[in-house]
Short mmCIF file of C-alpha atoms in Angstrom, two decimals:
data_model
loop_
_atom_site.label_atom_id
_atom_site.label_comp_id
_atom_site.label_asym_id
_atom_site.label_seq_id
_atom_site.Cartn_x
_atom_site.Cartn_y
_atom_site.Cartn_z
CA UNK Z 1 -28.53 99.62 20.78
CA UNK Z 2 -28.51 95.96 22.28
CA UNK Z 3 -31.54 95.85 22.76
CA UNK Z 4 -32.16 96.20 19.30
CA UNK Z 5 -30.48 93.68 18.06
CA UNK Z 6 -31.32 91.00 19.86
CA UNK Z 7 -34.86 91.77 18.96
CA UNK Z 8 -34.11 91.76 15.45
CA UNK Z 9 -31.94 88.61 16.13
CA UNK Z 10 -35.61 86.99 17.84
CA UNK Z 11 -37.27 88.51 15.07
CA UNK Z 12 -34.85 86.59 12.16
CA UNK Z 13 -36.13 83.26 14.02
CA UNK Z 14 -39.65 83.77 13.61
CA UNK Z 15 -39.38 84.89 10.00
CA UNK Z 16 -36.71 81.81 9.38
CA UNK Z 17 -38.95 79.45 10.59
CA UNK Z 18 -41.57 80.74 9.09
CA UNK Z 19 -39.88 80.44 5.33
CA UNK Z 20 -38.59 77.33 5.57
CA UNK Z 21 -41.91 75.85 6.36
CA UNK Z 22 -43.07 77.75 3.61
CA UNK Z 23 -39.76 76.43 1.20
CA UNK Z 24 -40.62 72.85 2.38
CA UNK Z 25 -45.18 73.33 2.24
CA UNK Z 26 -44.44 74.66 -1.54
CA UNK Z 27 -42.03 72.14 -2.35
CA UNK Z 28 -44.77 69.56 -1.08
CA UNK Z 29 -47.33 70.54 -2.83
CA UNK Z 30 -45.55 70.78 -5.80
CA UNK Z 31 -44.60 66.54 -5.55
CA UNK Z 32 -47.67 65.87 -4.81
CA UNK Z 33 -49.31 67.79 -7.60
CA UNK Z 34 -46.90 65.81 -9.48
CA UNK Z 35 -47.75 61.87 -7.79
CA UNK Z 36 -51.61 63.13 -8.54
CA UNK Z 37 -50.88 63.71 -11.87
CA UNK Z 38 -49.32 60.04 -12.42
CA UNK Z 39 -51.72 58.28 -10.67
CA UNK Z 40 -54.43 59.90 -12.86
CA UNK Z 41 -52.10 58.83 -15.53
CA UNK Z 42 -51.92 55.36 -14.54
CA UNK Z 43 -55.47 55.61 -13.81
CA UNK Z 44 -56.87 56.96 -17.13
CA UNK Z 45 -53.76 54.26 -19.25
CA UNK Z 46 -55.71 51.45 -16.45
CA UNK Z 47 -59.28 52.65 -18.22
CA UNK Z 48 -57.59 53.76 -21.73
CA UNK Z 49 -56.49 49.66 -22.31
CA UNK Z 50 -60.06 47.96 -20.85
CA UNK Z 51 -61.97 50.73 -23.05
CA UNK Z 52 -59.89 50.25 -26.00
CA UNK Z 53 -60.31 45.64 -25.49
CA UNK Z 54 -64.56 46.42 -25.16
CA UNK Z 55 -64.62 48.90 -28.22
CA UNK Z 56 -62.32 45.92 -30.41
CA UNK Z 57 -64.83 43.60 -29.16
CA UNK Z 58 -67.84 45.28 -30.46
CA UNK Z 59 -65.67 45.07 -33.95
CA UNK Z 60 -65.20 41.45 -33.13
CA UNK Z 61 -69.52 41.24 -32.92
CA UNK Z 62 -69.38 42.56 -36.16
CA UNK Z 63 -66.65 40.51 -37.95
CA UNK Z 64 -69.26 37.69 -36.24
CA UNK Z 65 -72.55 39.70 -37.77
CA UNK Z 66 -71.40 39.66 -40.98
CA UNK Z 67 -70.15 36.20 -40.95
CA UNK Z 68 -73.94 35.17 -40.25
CA UNK Z 69 -75.31 37.72 -42.95
CA UNK Z 70 -72.53 35.73 -45.32
CA UNK Z 71 -74.07 32.45 -44.61
CA UNK Z 72 -77.80 33.61 -45.12
CA UNK Z 73 -77.02 35.04 -48.29
CA UNK Z 74 -75.46 32.10 -49.14
CA UNK Z 75 -78.99 30.20 -47.92
CA UNK Z 76 -80.61 32.35 -50.24
CA UNK Z 77 -78.34 32.47 -53.39
CA UNK Z 78 -77.80 28.34 -52.90
CA UNK Z 79 -82.14 28.41 -52.56
CA UNK Z 80 -82.55 31.05 -55.51
CA UNK Z 81 -80.39 28.95 -57.89
CA UNK Z 82 -82.52 25.64 -57.27
CA UNK Z 83 -85.86 27.74 -57.86
CA UNK Z 84 -84.52 28.95 -61.06
CA UNK Z 85 -82.56 25.76 -61.85
CA UNK Z 86 -79.50 28.41 -62.72
CA UNK Z 87 -76.01 28.38 -62.11
CA UNK Z 88 -73.30 30.24 -60.57
CA UNK Z 89 -74.26 33.65 -62.14
CA UNK Z 90 -77.94 33.18 -60.48
CA UNK Z 91 -76.72 32.19 -57.19
CA UNK Z 92 -74.12 34.98 -57.38
CA UNK Z 93 -76.81 37.16 -58.24
CA UNK Z 94 -78.77 36.50 -55.58
CA UNK Z 95 -75.87 36.52 -52.97
CA UNK Z 96 -74.42 39.89 -53.79
CA UNK Z 97 -78.30 41.53 -53.74
CA UNK Z 98 -79.23 39.61 -50.58
CA UNK Z 99 -76.11 41.69 -48.78
CA UNK Z 100 -76.43 45.00 -51.08
CA UNK Z 101 -80.15 44.95 -49.26
CA UNK Z 102 -80.10 43.53 -46.02
CA UNK Z 103 -76.00 44.12 -44.46
CA UNK Z 104 -75.95 47.46 -43.64
CA UNK Z 105 -79.25 47.81 -42.00
CA UNK Z 106 -78.59 44.36 -40.20
CA UNK Z 107 -75.23 45.75 -38.71
CA UNK Z 108 -77.28 49.30 -37.71
CA UNK Z 109 -79.58 47.55 -35.23
CA UNK Z 110 -76.81 45.38 -34.26
CA UNK Z 111 -76.54 46.23 -30.46
CA UNK Z 112 -73.97 44.23 -28.87
CA UNK Z 113 -72.99 42.26 -26.06
CA UNK Z 114 -72.79 43.23 -21.98
CA UNK Z 115 -69.35 41.76 -21.77
CA UNK Z 116 -69.41 41.93 -17.93
CA UNK Z 117 -71.66 43.75 -16.09
CA UNK Z 118 -69.66 43.86 -12.98
CA UNK Z 119 -67.46 46.25 -15.59
CA UNK Z 120 -69.84 48.33 -17.43
CA UNK Z 121 -73.17 48.49 -19.05
CA UNK Z 122 -72.49 50.05 -21.59
CA UNK Z 123 -72.44 48.78 -25.51
CA UNK Z 124 -70.09 48.93 -27.98
CA UNK Z 125 -71.90 51.08 -30.37
CA UNK Z 126 -71.12 50.13 -34.01
CA UNK Z 127 -71.13 52.76 -36.68
CA UNK Z 128 -71.25 51.58 -40.27
CA UNK Z 129 -68.86 55.07 -41.85
CA UNK Z 130 -68.55 53.75 -45.65
CA UNK Z 131 -70.28 51.04 -47.69
CA UNK Z 132 -69.43 50.26 -51.21
CA UNK Z 133 -71.85 47.71 -52.83
CA UNK Z 134 -71.13 44.95 -54.86
CA UNK Z 135 -71.57 46.57 -58.71
CA UNK Z 136 -71.83 44.66 -61.63
CA UNK Z 137 -67.74 44.16 -62.69
CA UNK Z 138 -67.23 44.26 -59.38
CA UNK Z 139 -67.00 40.88 -56.71
CA UNK Z 140 -66.20 42.55 -53.61
CA UNK Z 141 -68.17 44.54 -51.24
CA UNK Z 142 -66.30 46.77 -48.51
CA UNK Z 143 -67.95 48.35 -45.60
CA UNK Z 144 -65.39 49.96 -43.09
CA UNK Z 145 -67.20 49.87 -39.10
CA UNK Z 146 -66.21 51.97 -36.55
CA UNK Z 147 -66.56 50.73 -33.44
CA UNK Z 148 -67.13 53.52 -30.34
CA UNK Z 149 -66.42 52.90 -26.70
CA UNK Z 150 -66.60 55.16 -23.62
CA UNK Z 151 -65.07 52.88 -20.16
CA UNK Z 152 -65.47 55.58 -17.44
CA UNK Z 153 -64.86 59.42 -19.41
CA UNK Z 154 -62.10 57.61 -22.07
CA UNK Z 155 -63.54 56.78 -24.83
CA UNK Z 156 -61.68 54.16 -27.88
CA UNK Z 157 -62.91 53.90 -31.55
CA UNK Z 158 -61.47 51.95 -33.22
CA UNK Z 159 -62.18 51.32 -36.94
CA UNK Z 160 -61.81 48.03 -39.25
CA UNK Z 161 -62.66 47.85 -42.86
CA UNK Z 162 -64.53 44.44 -43.84
CA UNK Z 163 -64.08 43.39 -47.28
CA UNK Z 164 -66.14 40.58 -48.55
CA UNK Z 165 -66.02 38.57 -51.97
CA UNK Z 166 -68.54 35.62 -53.90
CA UNK Z 167 -67.48 32.01 -52.54
CA UNK Z 168 -68.19 29.56 -55.47
CA UNK Z 169 -71.33 28.05 -55.67
CA UNK Z 170 -70.42 24.81 -55.26
CA UNK Z 171 -69.12 25.63 -51.57
CA UNK Z 172 -72.38 25.55 -49.93
CA UNK Z 173 -72.83 24.81 -47.45
CA UNK Z 174 -70.14 26.95 -46.37
CA UNK Z 175 -67.50 26.05 -43.30
CA UNK Z 176 -66.89 28.42 -41.23
CA UNK Z 177 -62.86 28.24 -42.44
CA UNK Z 178 -64.26 29.40 -45.65
CA UNK Z 179 -65.79 32.31 -44.31
CA UNK Z 180 -62.41 33.19 -43.34
CA UNK Z 181 -61.63 33.09 -47.08
CA UNK Z 182 -64.69 35.15 -47.69
CA UNK Z 183 -64.60 37.35 -45.12
CA UNK Z 184 -61.43 39.58 -44.38
CA UNK Z 185 -60.74 42.25 -41.82
CA UNK Z 186 -58.68 44.50 -41.56
CA UNK Z 187 -57.72 46.87 -38.76
CA UNK Z 188 -57.22 51.01 -39.51
CA UNK Z 189 -55.96 53.61 -37.76
CA UNK Z 190 -58.27 55.31 -34.92
CA UNK O 1 -30.52 96.45 34.06
CA UNK O 2 -30.51 93.00 35.63
CA UNK O 3 -33.89 92.71 35.84
CA UNK O 4 -34.53 93.58 32.42
CA UNK O 5 -32.12 91.19 31.48
CA UNK O 6 -34.53 88.13 33.10
CA UNK O 7 -37.19 89.20 31.53
CA UNK O 8 -36.20 89.25 28.33
CA UNK O 9 -34.60 85.87 28.62
CA UNK O 10 -38.62 84.41 29.83
CA UNK O 11 -39.40 86.21 26.46
CA UNK O 12 -36.82 83.98 24.82
CA UNK O 13 -38.30 80.66 25.81
CA UNK O 14 -41.74 81.28 25.43
CA UNK O 15 -41.23 82.76 21.90
CA UNK O 16 -39.50 79.35 21.64
CA UNK O 17 -41.84 77.36 22.74
CA UNK O 18 -44.41 79.31 20.33
CA UNK O 19 -42.16 78.33 17.81
CA UNK O 20 -42.00 75.02 18.38
CA UNK O 21 -46.14 75.17 19.12
CA UNK O 22 -46.10 76.94 15.35
CA UNK O 23 -43.99 74.19 13.51
CA UNK O 24 -45.40 71.56 15.03
CA UNK O 25 -48.89 72.73 14.08
CA UNK O 26 -47.45 73.02 10.41
CA UNK O 27 -45.79 70.08 10.55
CA UNK O 28 -48.47 68.06 10.80
CA UNK O 29 -50.17 68.52 7.93
CA UNK O 30 -47.23 69.03 5.90
CA UNK O 31 -45.37 65.50 6.31
CA UNK O 32 -49.27 64.18 6.73
CA UNK O 33 -48.69 65.34 3.00
CA UNK O 34 -45.42 63.66 2.24
CA UNK O 35 -46.75 60.49 3.19
CA UNK O 36 -49.76 60.71 1.06
CA UNK O 37 -47.03 61.78 -1.89
CA UNK O 38 -45.77 58.33 -0.94
CA UNK O 39 -48.84 56.25 -0.85
CA UNK O 40 -49.80 57.99 -4.07
CA UNK O 41 -46.52 57.15 -5.68
CA UNK O 42 -47.19 53.14 -4.14
CA UNK O 43 -50.36 52.82 -6.31
CA UNK O 44 -49.27 54.39 -9.08
CA UNK O 45 -46.81 52.28 -9.67
CA UNK O 46 -49.36 49.09 -9.30
CA UNK O 47 -51.59 50.64 -11.58
CA UNK O 48 -49.40 50.36 -13.73
CA UNK O 49 -48.20 47.31 -13.62
CA UNK O 50 -51.85 45.82 -13.63
CA UNK O 51 -52.51 47.45 -16.64
CA UNK O 52 -49.17 46.37 -18.30
CA UNK O 53 -50.10 42.62 -17.00
CA UNK O 54 -53.83 42.78 -17.88
CA UNK O 55 -52.40 44.42 -21.61
CA UNK O 56 -49.50 41.00 -22.24
CA UNK O 57 -51.85 38.23 -20.74
CA UNK O 58 -55.11 40.07 -22.82
CA UNK O 59 -52.57 40.10 -26.32
CA UNK O 60 -51.24 36.59 -25.78
CA UNK O 61 -54.92 35.33 -25.06
CA UNK O 62 -56.61 36.94 -27.85
CA UNK O 63 -53.88 35.98 -31.09
CA UNK O 64 -52.23 32.76 -29.60
CA UNK O 65 -53.46 30.12 -30.96
CA UNK O 66 -52.57 28.16 -28.40
CA UNK O 67 -53.93 29.39 -25.56
CA UNK O 68 -57.10 27.27 -25.65
CA UNK O 69 -60.44 27.92 -23.82
CA UNK O 70 -60.89 27.24 -20.04
CA UNK O 71 -59.48 28.65 -17.58
CA UNK O 72 -55.29 29.93 -16.96
CA UNK O 73 -53.57 30.80 -14.20
CA UNK O 74 -50.53 32.55 -14.58
CA UNK O 75 -48.49 33.57 -10.82
CA UNK O 76 -45.99 36.22 -10.73
CA UNK O 77 -43.77 35.32 -7.71
CA UNK O 78 -41.71 38.35 -8.24
CA UNK O 79 -44.60 40.36 -8.18
CA UNK O 80 -47.04 38.07 -5.89
CA UNK O 81 -49.97 38.32 -8.32
CA UNK O 82 -51.75 36.22 -10.08
CA UNK O 83 -53.34 36.41 -14.00
CA UNK O 84 -56.82 34.58 -14.02
CA UNK O 85 -57.49 34.29 -17.89
CA UNK O 86 -61.15 32.84 -18.39
CA UNK O 87 -61.72 32.00 -22.31
CA UNK O 88 -65.05 30.52 -23.08
CA UNK O 89 -68.12 31.06 -26.17
CA UNK O 90 -69.62 33.53 -26.20
CA UNK O 91 -73.44 32.44 -25.93
CA UNK O 92 -75.62 34.67 -27.83
CA UNK O 93 -78.28 33.24 -30.08
CA UNK O 94 -78.13 35.07 -32.91
CA UNK O 95 -74.32 34.88 -33.70
CA UNK O 96 -72.26 31.96 -34.78
CA UNK O 97 -69.27 34.28 -35.20
CA UNK O 98 -67.28 31.01 -33.20
CA UNK O 99 -66.71 34.48 -30.73
CA UNK O 100 -64.99 33.54 -27.56
CA UNK O 101 -65.07 35.85 -24.38
CA UNK O 102 -62.13 36.21 -22.51
CA UNK O 103 -62.03 37.85 -19.14
CA UNK O 104 -59.31 38.53 -17.36
CA UNK O 105 -58.71 38.80 -13.61
CA UNK O 106 -55.76 40.80 -11.97
CA UNK O 107 -55.23 39.48 -8.04
CA UNK O 108 -53.10 38.41 -5.55
CA UNK O 109 -50.96 35.40 -5.39
CA UNK O 110 -53.65 34.24 -2.99
CA UNK O 111 -56.12 34.82 -4.30
CA UNK O 112 -57.81 37.34 -1.40
CA UNK O 113 -59.20 39.63 -4.01
CA UNK O 114 -60.01 40.91 -7.54
CA UNK O 115 -57.29 44.02 -8.01
CA UNK O 116 -58.19 44.59 -12.01
CA UNK O 117 -60.36 43.35 -14.35
CA UNK O 118 -60.31 43.42 -18.32
CA UNK O 119 -62.44 42.08 -21.04
CA UNK O 120 -62.60 41.12 -24.56
CA UNK O 121 -63.41 38.93 -27.76
CA UNK O 122 -61.91 36.70 -30.26
CA UNK O 123 -61.82 34.82 -33.33
CA UNK O 124 -61.67 30.94 -32.59
CA UNK O 125 -59.27 30.16 -35.06
#
């Protein structure tokens, strides 16, 4: 009887050690996995911000490209106006025709700059989502563009709507401040 | 009867040694797990600081009209970190949009090594 009690006690010590270790181990694993998750979240947040600014850079470049095309269109309009000897109406017709024909194709074929090769060799890709060209009676060209950027498996795809109006023929040659009046960019929700 | 008691005492000693061995063997990975948890949490905190700092200074560089081109260095003494922002015109032949490239690097305050970086574009106003 005495021996049995001793045996039971010895067994209890083992079991206690095992149970304590199991509890501590399980707790440790749980805390470890939570902190691992937390670390990944912070990492993804950093990647996501990086991707966000790179994707936005794509839209800024699109703005630059559209500004350039507006400049070309105005130059074309001016040229036609002088050739035909017409007034503002002639300028407007040539300007709108030029943008209606060229803008979408030049945006689709544009490849953005790699801003920092040490960060990533990927370029933001521009997608034209919606186009409302100049039509008779409508003096606004509006185009919605989405820029997609993927950085380390985290992607961002901001959208923006660009609204282009027709400048007065007398404004030519266009100054950068004129472009800001002609071209408006608004960010849309992703 | 006395002999038996002695034997049992010896068994208990061996048992204690075995138990200590088991504890020791199991204790090493468990304690190292706790240590790496602490390390991981510290690293996560650092990452959070980098990403918040980067965002803060990137937004400032993008939209603050008074931040001109060139290299701007911001030292954050409290965190022992340095934020280097370089703003320069984007060199691209077919783009006349007055775009400027913003490159932002978070470093140690003593400038030893780079901790994180971000790039973006802004329109010159």
